[in-house]
Amino acid sequence: TLRWWGQACTSFSTTDGKCVLVDPFPADFGYQAPTVQPQVCLVTHEHADHNSVGNVKGKPQVIRGAGTHEADGLKFTGVATFHDDRQGAKRGPNTVFVWELAGLRVAHLGDLGHPLTRQQLREIGEVDVAMVPVGGFYTLDAKQAVEVCKQLAAKVVIPMHYKTKALSRLPIAPLDEFLKVVPGDWTVEKPAATSV
């Protein structure tokens, strides 16, 4: 089960009880706090809306940064990227995390702010499911997100980090801006409406 909790916070859970949570936000951020109790928590970068591990249930092992990490029998690869298109000069570093869970290779792009280099694509490798920021301003905008989706060639892309009713104060674009520029031959599926 994959659940997007808002902003970039996502949980990945299996039927045998494994759970990985990525980029938790603070309790007063505007979205409901995740109700899952993960064994592993990934932090893509050190901004408060992505690293609030104190708002996570239980005592997960927290993983940060580039390189190979192991936790709860899972292997995670952190790929060094940037939060902007100026080598991190504006917003600092960002880590793309890649791991395999329930037979799927998952990539969470955090607050990626630029197209991926050939080296970064090699480190990421083949991907089944990709969580991609699409709201712009702080991250990839809609057109850049489509470019990165094409680079990754993931079977499933799940957009994140966009404006919603719960988070209207941030200067980021809503999901519709991304959907407008998605290629016509891509299949778009929308889950049931939620309160976000």
PDB file of C-alpha atoms in Angstrom:
ATOM      1  CA  THR A   1       0.000   0.000   0.000  1.00  0.00           C
ATOM      2  CA  LEU A   2       1.327   3.391  -0.986  1.00  0.00           C
ATOM      3  CA  ARG A   3      -0.200   6.429   0.722  1.00  0.00           C
ATOM      4  CA  TRP A   4       0.555  10.076   0.067  1.00  0.00           C
ATOM      5  CA  TRP A   5      -0.013  12.046   3.290  1.00  0.00           C
ATOM      6  CA  GLY A   6       0.614  15.501   1.803  1.00  0.00           C
ATOM      7  CA  GLN A   7       3.571  17.578   0.588  1.00  0.00           C
ATOM      8  CA  ALA A   8       6.272  14.921   0.006  1.00  0.00           C
ATOM      9  CA  CYS A   9       5.335  12.625   2.889  1.00  0.00           C
ATOM     10  CA  THR A  10       4.585   9.113   1.657  1.00  0.00           C
ATOM     11  CA  SER A  11       4.329   5.707   3.302  1.00  0.00           C
ATOM     12  CA  PHE A  12       4.986   2.346   1.658  1.00  0.00           C
ATOM     13  CA  SER A  13       3.558  -0.657   3.526  1.00  0.00           C
ATOM     14  CA  THR A  14       3.503  -4.400   2.842  1.00  0.00           C
ATOM     15  CA  THR A  15       1.053  -7.060   3.989  1.00  0.00           C
ATOM     16  CA  ASP A  16       3.727  -8.584   6.229  1.00  0.00           C
ATOM     17  CA  GLY A  17       4.012  -5.405   8.290  1.00  0.00           C
ATOM     18  CA  LYS A  18       7.003  -3.612   6.794  1.00  0.00           C
ATOM     19  CA  CYS A  19       6.574   0.148   6.475  1.00  0.00           C
ATOM     20  CA  VAL A  20       8.824   2.886   5.104  1.00  0.00           C
ATOM     21  CA  LEU A  21       7.868   6.544   5.623  1.00  0.00           C
ATOM     22  CA  VAL A  22       9.507   9.375   3.683  1.00  0.00           C
ATOM     23  CA  ASP A  23       9.757  13.102   4.503  1.00  0.00           C
ATOM     24  CA  PRO A  24       7.480  13.607   7.532  1.00  0.00           C
ATOM     25  CA  PHE A  25       6.114  17.136   8.093  1.00  0.00           C
ATOM     26  CA  PRO A  26       5.505  18.872  11.456  1.00  0.00           C
ATOM     27  CA  ALA A  27       2.257  18.430  13.389  1.00  0.00           C
ATOM     28  CA  ASP A  28       0.974  21.956  12.649  1.00  0.00           C
ATOM     29  CA  PHE A  29       1.718  21.862   8.930  1.00  0.00           C
ATOM     30  CA  GLY A  30      -1.847  21.556   7.634  1.00  0.00           C
ATOM     31  CA  TYR A  31      -2.208  17.860   6.811  1.00  0.00           C
ATOM     32  CA  GLN A  32      -3.247  14.969   9.043  1.00  0.00           C
ATOM     33  CA  ALA A  33      -0.192  13.369  10.644  1.00  0.00           C
ATOM     34  CA  PRO A  34       0.658   9.907   9.300  1.00  0.00           C
ATOM     35  CA  THR A  35      -1.026   7.164  11.324  1.00  0.00           C
ATOM     36  CA  VAL A  36       1.400   4.441  10.228  1.00  0.00           C
ATOM     37  CA  GLN A  37       4.178   3.217  12.498  1.00  0.00           C
ATOM     38  CA  PRO A  38       7.179   2.727  10.198  1.00  0.00           C
ATOM     39  CA  GLN A  39      10.323   0.742  10.896  1.00  0.00           C
ATOM     40  CA  VAL A  40      12.298   3.065   8.604  1.00  0.00           C
ATOM     41  CA  CYS A  41      12.015   6.821   8.014  1.00  0.00           C
ATOM     42  CA  LEU A  42      13.834   8.442   5.087  1.00  0.00           C
ATOM     43  CA  VAL A  43      14.689  12.157   5.102  1.00  0.00           C
ATOM     44  CA  THR A  44      15.535  13.635   1.698  1.00  0.00           C
ATOM     45  CA  HIS A  45      16.732  16.996   3.040  1.00  0.00           C
ATOM     46  CA  GLU A  46      16.825  19.102   6.174  1.00  0.00           C
ATOM     47  CA  HIS A  47      13.829  21.399   5.775  1.00  0.00           C
ATOM     48  CA  ALA A  48      11.159  21.300   8.495  1.00  0.00           C
ATOM     49  CA  ASP A  49       8.393  20.140   6.141  1.00  0.00           C
ATOM     50  CA  HIS A  50      10.489  17.062   5.264  1.00  0.00           C
ATOM     51  CA  ASN A  51      12.554  16.143   8.349  1.00  0.00           C
ATOM     52  CA  SER A  52      10.089  16.245  11.264  1.00  0.00           C
ATOM     53  CA  VAL A  53      10.911  12.769  12.536  1.00  0.00           C
ATOM     54  CA  GLY A  54       9.541  13.739  15.945  1.00  0.00           C
ATOM     55  CA  ASN A  55       6.071  13.677  14.372  1.00  0.00           C
ATOM     56  CA  VAL A  56       6.422   9.995  13.413  1.00  0.00           C
ATOM     57  CA  LYS A  57       4.838   7.194  15.459  1.00  0.00           C
ATOM     58  CA  GLY A  58       7.116   4.570  17.001  1.00  0.00           C
ATOM     59  CA  LYS A  59      10.903   4.576  16.908  1.00  0.00           C
ATOM     60  CA  PRO A  60      11.910   4.104  13.269  1.00  0.00           C
ATOM     61  CA  GLN A  61      15.475   3.946  12.075  1.00  0.00           C
ATOM     62  CA  VAL A  62      16.113   7.287  10.369  1.00  0.00           C
ATOM     63  CA  ILE A  63      18.179   7.393   7.173  1.00  0.00           C
ATOM     64  CA  ARG A  64      19.663  10.518   5.622  1.00  0.00           C
ATOM     65  CA  GLY A  65      22.078  11.292   2.805  1.00  0.00           C
ATOM     66  CA  ALA A  66      23.742   9.713  -0.191  1.00  0.00           C
ATOM     67  CA  GLY A  67      25.234   6.222  -0.253  1.00  0.00           C
ATOM     68  CA  THR A  68      24.071   2.720   0.561  1.00  0.00           C
ATOM     69  CA  HIS A  69      22.066   2.187   3.736  1.00  0.00           C
ATOM     70  CA  GLU A  70      20.511  -0.918   5.286  1.00  0.00           C
ATOM     71  CA  ALA A  71      17.618  -1.016   7.732  1.00  0.00           C
ATOM     72  CA  ASP A  72      15.012  -3.608   8.717  1.00  0.00           C
ATOM     73  CA  GLY A  73      16.290  -6.019   6.075  1.00  0.00           C
ATOM     74  CA  LEU A  74      15.939  -3.455   3.281  1.00  0.00           C
ATOM     75  CA  LYS A  75      18.669  -1.798   1.221  1.00  0.00           C
ATOM     76  CA  PHE A  76      18.327   1.889   0.364  1.00  0.00           C
ATOM     77  CA  THR A  77      20.391   3.842  -2.141  1.00  0.00           C
ATOM     78  CA  GLY A  78      20.667   7.584  -1.609  1.00  0.00           C
ATOM     79  CA  VAL A  79      21.579   9.553  -4.727  1.00  0.00           C
ATOM     80  CA  ALA A  80      22.966  13.066  -4.205  1.00  0.00           C
ATOM     81  CA  THR A  81      21.002  15.768  -6.041  1.00  0.00           C
ATOM     82  CA  PHE A  82      20.047  19.414  -5.406  1.00  0.00           C
ATOM     83  CA  HIS A  83      16.984  21.290  -4.189  1.00  0.00           C
ATOM     84  CA  ASP A  84      17.407  23.853  -6.988  1.00  0.00           C
ATOM     85  CA  ASP A  85      18.954  24.285 -10.439  1.00  0.00           C
ATOM     86  CA  ARG A  86      22.037  26.098  -9.095  1.00  0.00           C
ATOM     87  CA  GLN A  87      23.953  23.194  -7.560  1.00  0.00           C
ATOM     88  CA  GLY A  88      22.250  23.779  -4.215  1.00  0.00           C
ATOM     89  CA  ALA A  89      23.239  27.447  -3.946  1.00  0.00           C
ATOM     90  CA  LYS A  90      19.639  28.551  -3.271  1.00  0.00           C
ATOM     91  CA  ARG A  91      18.122  25.678  -1.269  1.00  0.00           C
ATOM     92  CA  GLY A  92      20.861  23.170  -0.562  1.00  0.00           C
ATOM     93  CA  PRO A  93      21.224  19.443  -1.210  1.00  0.00           C
ATOM     94  CA  ASN A  94      18.531  16.840  -1.786  1.00  0.00           C
ATOM     95  CA  THR A  95      18.702  13.051  -1.730  1.00  0.00           C
ATOM     96  CA  VAL A  96      16.778  10.816  -4.111  1.00  0.00           C
ATOM     97  CA  PHE A  97      16.115   7.496  -2.353  1.00  0.00           C
ATOM     98  CA  VAL A  98      15.701   4.228  -4.232  1.00  0.00           C
ATOM     99  CA  TRP A  99      14.777   0.860  -2.711  1.00  0.00           C
ATOM    100  CA  GLU A 100      12.908  -2.354  -3.417  1.00  0.00           C
ATOM    101  CA  LEU A 101       9.788  -3.326  -1.509  1.00  0.00           C
ATOM    102  CA  ALA A 102       7.218  -6.023  -2.336  1.00  0.00           C
ATOM    103  CA  GLY A 103       8.933  -6.704  -5.645  1.00  0.00           C
ATOM    104  CA  LEU A 104       8.772  -3.080  -6.791  1.00  0.00           C
ATOM    105  CA  ARG A 105      11.701  -0.697  -7.219  1.00  0.00           C
ATOM    106  CA  VAL A 106      10.642   2.650  -5.785  1.00  0.00           C
ATOM    107  CA  ALA A 107      12.234   6.094  -6.200  1.00  0.00           C
ATOM    108  CA  HIS A 108      11.268   9.065  -4.034  1.00  0.00           C
ATOM    109  CA  LEU A 109      12.699  12.269  -5.498  1.00  0.00           C
ATOM    110  CA  GLY A 110      12.242  14.475  -2.432  1.00  0.00           C
ATOM    111  CA  ASP A 111      12.464  18.163  -3.409  1.00  0.00           C
ATOM    112  CA  LEU A 112      14.412  17.646  -6.619  1.00  0.00           C
ATOM    113  CA  GLY A 113      14.968  20.970  -8.368  1.00  0.00           C
ATOM    114  CA  HIS A 114      16.638  20.037 -11.667  1.00  0.00           C
ATOM    115  CA  PRO A 115      16.714  17.429 -14.447  1.00  0.00           C
ATOM    116  CA  LEU A 116      18.785  14.366 -13.593  1.00  0.00           C
ATOM    117  CA  THR A 117      22.308  13.943 -14.908  1.00  0.00           C
ATOM    118  CA  ARG A 118      23.463  10.771 -16.643  1.00  0.00           C
ATOM    119  CA  GLN A 119      25.427   9.812 -13.547  1.00  0.00           C
ATOM    120  CA  GLN A 120      22.415  10.304 -11.284  1.00  0.00           C
ATOM    121  CA  LEU A 121      20.256   8.240 -13.637  1.00  0.00           C
ATOM    122  CA  ARG A 122      22.848   5.450 -13.548  1.00  0.00           C
ATOM    123  CA  GLU A 123      22.831   5.492  -9.751  1.00  0.00           C
ATOM    124  CA  ILE A 124      19.023   5.450  -9.621  1.00  0.00           C
ATOM    125  CA  GLY A 125      18.705   2.650 -12.177  1.00  0.00           C
ATOM    126  CA  GLU A 126      15.437   1.152 -13.370  1.00  0.00           C
ATOM    127  CA  VAL A 127      12.342   2.281 -11.467  1.00  0.00           C
ATOM    128  CA  ASP A 128       8.819   0.842 -11.226  1.00  0.00           C
ATOM    129  CA  VAL A 129       7.243   3.609  -9.132  1.00  0.00           C
ATOM    130  CA  ALA A 130       8.462   7.219  -8.852  1.00  0.00           C
ATOM    131  CA  MET A 131       7.253   9.938  -6.476  1.00  0.00           C
ATOM    132  CA  VAL A 132       7.931  13.212  -8.312  1.00  0.00           C
ATOM    133  CA  PRO A 133       7.515  16.829  -7.094  1.00  0.00           C
ATOM    134  CA  VAL A 134       5.521  18.890  -9.608  1.00  0.00           C
ATOM    135  CA  GLY A 135       4.526  22.178  -7.933  1.00  0.00           C
ATOM    136  CA  GLY A 136       7.442  24.379  -8.969  1.00  0.00           C
ATOM    137  CA  PHE A 137       8.931  27.365  -7.104  1.00  0.00           C
ATOM    138  CA  TYR A 138      10.837  25.172  -4.622  1.00  0.00           C
ATOM    139  CA  THR A 139      11.083  22.109  -6.857  1.00  0.00           C
ATOM    140  CA  LEU A 140      10.592  20.927 -10.420  1.00  0.00           C
ATOM    141  CA  ASP A 141       7.755  22.709 -12.166  1.00  0.00           C
ATOM    142  CA  ALA A 142       5.204  20.846 -14.290  1.00  0.00           C
ATOM    143  CA  LYS A 143       7.219  20.803 -17.526  1.00  0.00           C
ATOM    144  CA  GLN A 144      10.463  19.877 -15.743  1.00  0.00           C
ATOM    145  CA  ALA A 145       8.617  17.118 -13.876  1.00  0.00           C
ATOM    146  CA  VAL A 146       7.450  15.615 -17.179  1.00  0.00           C
ATOM    147  CA  GLU A 147      11.049  15.739 -18.425  1.00  0.00           C
ATOM    148  CA  VAL A 148      12.291  13.911 -15.332  1.00  0.00           C
ATOM    149  CA  CYS A 149       9.484  11.349 -15.630  1.00  0.00           C
ATOM    150  CA  LYS A 150      10.646  10.656 -19.178  1.00  0.00           C
ATOM    151  CA  GLN A 151      14.243  10.331 -17.954  1.00  0.00           C
ATOM    152  CA  LEU A 152      13.252   7.774 -15.320  1.00  0.00           C
ATOM    153  CA  ALA A 153      10.803   5.865 -17.547  1.00  0.00           C
ATOM    154  CA  ALA A 154       9.020   4.566 -14.446  1.00  0.00           C
ATOM    155  CA  LYS A 155       5.952   2.400 -14.959  1.00  0.00           C
ATOM    156  CA  VAL A 156       3.970   4.501 -12.473  1.00  0.00           C
ATOM    157  CA  VAL A 157       4.483   8.160 -11.556  1.00  0.00           C
ATOM    158  CA  ILE A 158       2.823   9.682  -8.514  1.00  0.00           C
ATOM    159  CA  PRO A 159       2.950  13.497  -8.347  1.00  0.00           C
ATOM    160  CA  MET A 160       3.550  15.223  -5.021  1.00  0.00           C
ATOM    161  CA  HIS A 161       4.557  18.589  -3.524  1.00  0.00           C
ATOM    162  CA  TYR A 162       1.773  20.657  -5.110  1.00  0.00           C
ATOM    163  CA  LYS A 163      -0.790  23.153  -3.823  1.00  0.00           C
ATOM    164  CA  THR A 164      -3.940  21.789  -2.150  1.00  0.00           C
ATOM    165  CA  LYS A 165      -6.734  23.293  -0.038  1.00  0.00           C
ATOM    166  CA  ALA A 166      -4.867  22.169   3.055  1.00  0.00           C
ATOM    167  CA  LEU A 167      -1.707  23.945   1.942  1.00  0.00           C
ATOM    168  CA  SER A 168      -2.867  26.998   0.026  1.00  0.00           C
ATOM    169  CA  ARG A 169      -0.313  29.341   1.656  1.00  0.00           C
ATOM    170  CA  LEU A 170       2.704  28.079  -0.300  1.00  0.00           C
ATOM    171  CA  PRO A 171       3.545  29.641  -3.702  1.00  0.00           C
ATOM    172  CA  ILE A 172       3.398  26.320  -5.541  1.00  0.00           C
ATOM    173  CA  ALA A 173       1.155  25.247  -8.422  1.00  0.00           C
ATOM    174  CA  PRO A 174      -1.803  22.874  -8.088  1.00  0.00           C
ATOM    175  CA  LEU A 175      -1.834  19.397  -9.580  1.00  0.00           C
ATOM    176  CA  ASP A 176      -3.856  20.524 -12.615  1.00  0.00           C
ATOM    177  CA  GLU A 177      -0.845  22.463 -13.924  1.00  0.00           C
ATOM    178  CA  PHE A 178       1.086  19.193 -14.149  1.00  0.00           C
ATOM    179  CA  LEU A 179      -1.816  17.279 -15.675  1.00  0.00           C
ATOM    180  CA  LYS A 180      -2.131  19.930 -18.420  1.00  0.00           C
ATOM    181  CA  VAL A 181       1.356  19.147 -19.741  1.00  0.00           C
ATOM    182  CA  VAL A 182       1.333  15.359 -19.308  1.00  0.00           C
ATOM    183  CA  PRO A 183       1.775  13.748 -22.759  1.00  0.00           C
ATOM    184  CA  GLY A 184      -1.479  12.632 -24.367  1.00  0.00           C
ATOM    185  CA  ASP A 185      -0.383   9.006 -24.625  1.00  0.00           C
ATOM    186  CA  TRP A 186       0.105   8.694 -20.853  1.00  0.00           C
ATOM    187  CA  THR A 187      -2.707   7.057 -18.906  1.00  0.00           C
ATOM    188  CA  VAL A 188      -3.891   9.291 -16.061  1.00  0.00           C
ATOM    189  CA  GLU A 189      -5.736   7.714 -13.150  1.00  0.00           C
ATOM    190  CA  LYS A 190      -7.224   9.816 -10.367  1.00  0.00           C
ATOM    191  CA  PRO A 191      -8.005   8.219  -6.990  1.00  0.00           C
ATOM    192  CA  ALA A 192     -11.220   9.017  -5.170  1.00  0.00           C
ATOM    193  CA  ALA A 193     -11.431  12.618  -4.010  1.00  0.00           C
ATOM    194  CA  THR A 194      -9.909  13.367  -0.604  1.00  0.00           C
ATOM    195  CA  SER A 195      -9.983  16.305   1.780  1.00  0.00           C
ATOM    196  CA  VAL A 196      -6.543  17.502   0.666  1.00  0.00           C
TER     197      VAL A 196
END
